[in-house]
Amino acid sequence: MSKIFNEKDAKKIFDGFDSYTQEDADKVMNNADRIEKIVNNGTLSKFMKDVKLYFKMLSDVFSRRYTRVPRGTVAAIIGTLLYVLSPVDLIPDVIPVIGYLDDAAVLTLCLKFVKHDVDEYKRVMGVS
């Protein structure tokens, strides 16, 4: 994936995600366990650490413990996690192994798009 998509590609795709609704945020936060269970399967498990970090970061943002995250970054993370949660994908998740390739692609793009803001969050908050 990293050879196909670069930060410029990710920026083009995620730049449109500059807003989210409270309903979107609530749906993601209320389904954290379910999303983590989906990600913890063999195909997506390499993203587990990042997804856990996303939830920690979102929690800190929504509680106003950390406020330096651009709205577009929060929206991109929420959109990505909603995509993972959604049973309606480009490739249905019920297809063994390849059913999660689109989820992996979306997670990869999000990682590239939000990298700077996540790195800054980790630095400021002392998160590893």
PDB file of C-alpha atoms in Angstrom, residues 17 55 93 116 121:
ATOM      1  CA  PHE A  17     -13.398  15.564   5.376  1.00  0.00           C
ATOM      2  CA  PHE A  55      -9.729   6.414  20.313  1.00  0.00           C
ATOM      3  CA  ASP A  93     -16.187  -7.934   4.801  1.00  0.00           C
ATOM      4  CA  HIS A 116       1.673  14.952  11.676  1.00  0.00           C
ATOM      5  CA  TYR A 121      -0.514  14.636  20.009  1.00  0.00           C
TER       6      TYR A 121
END
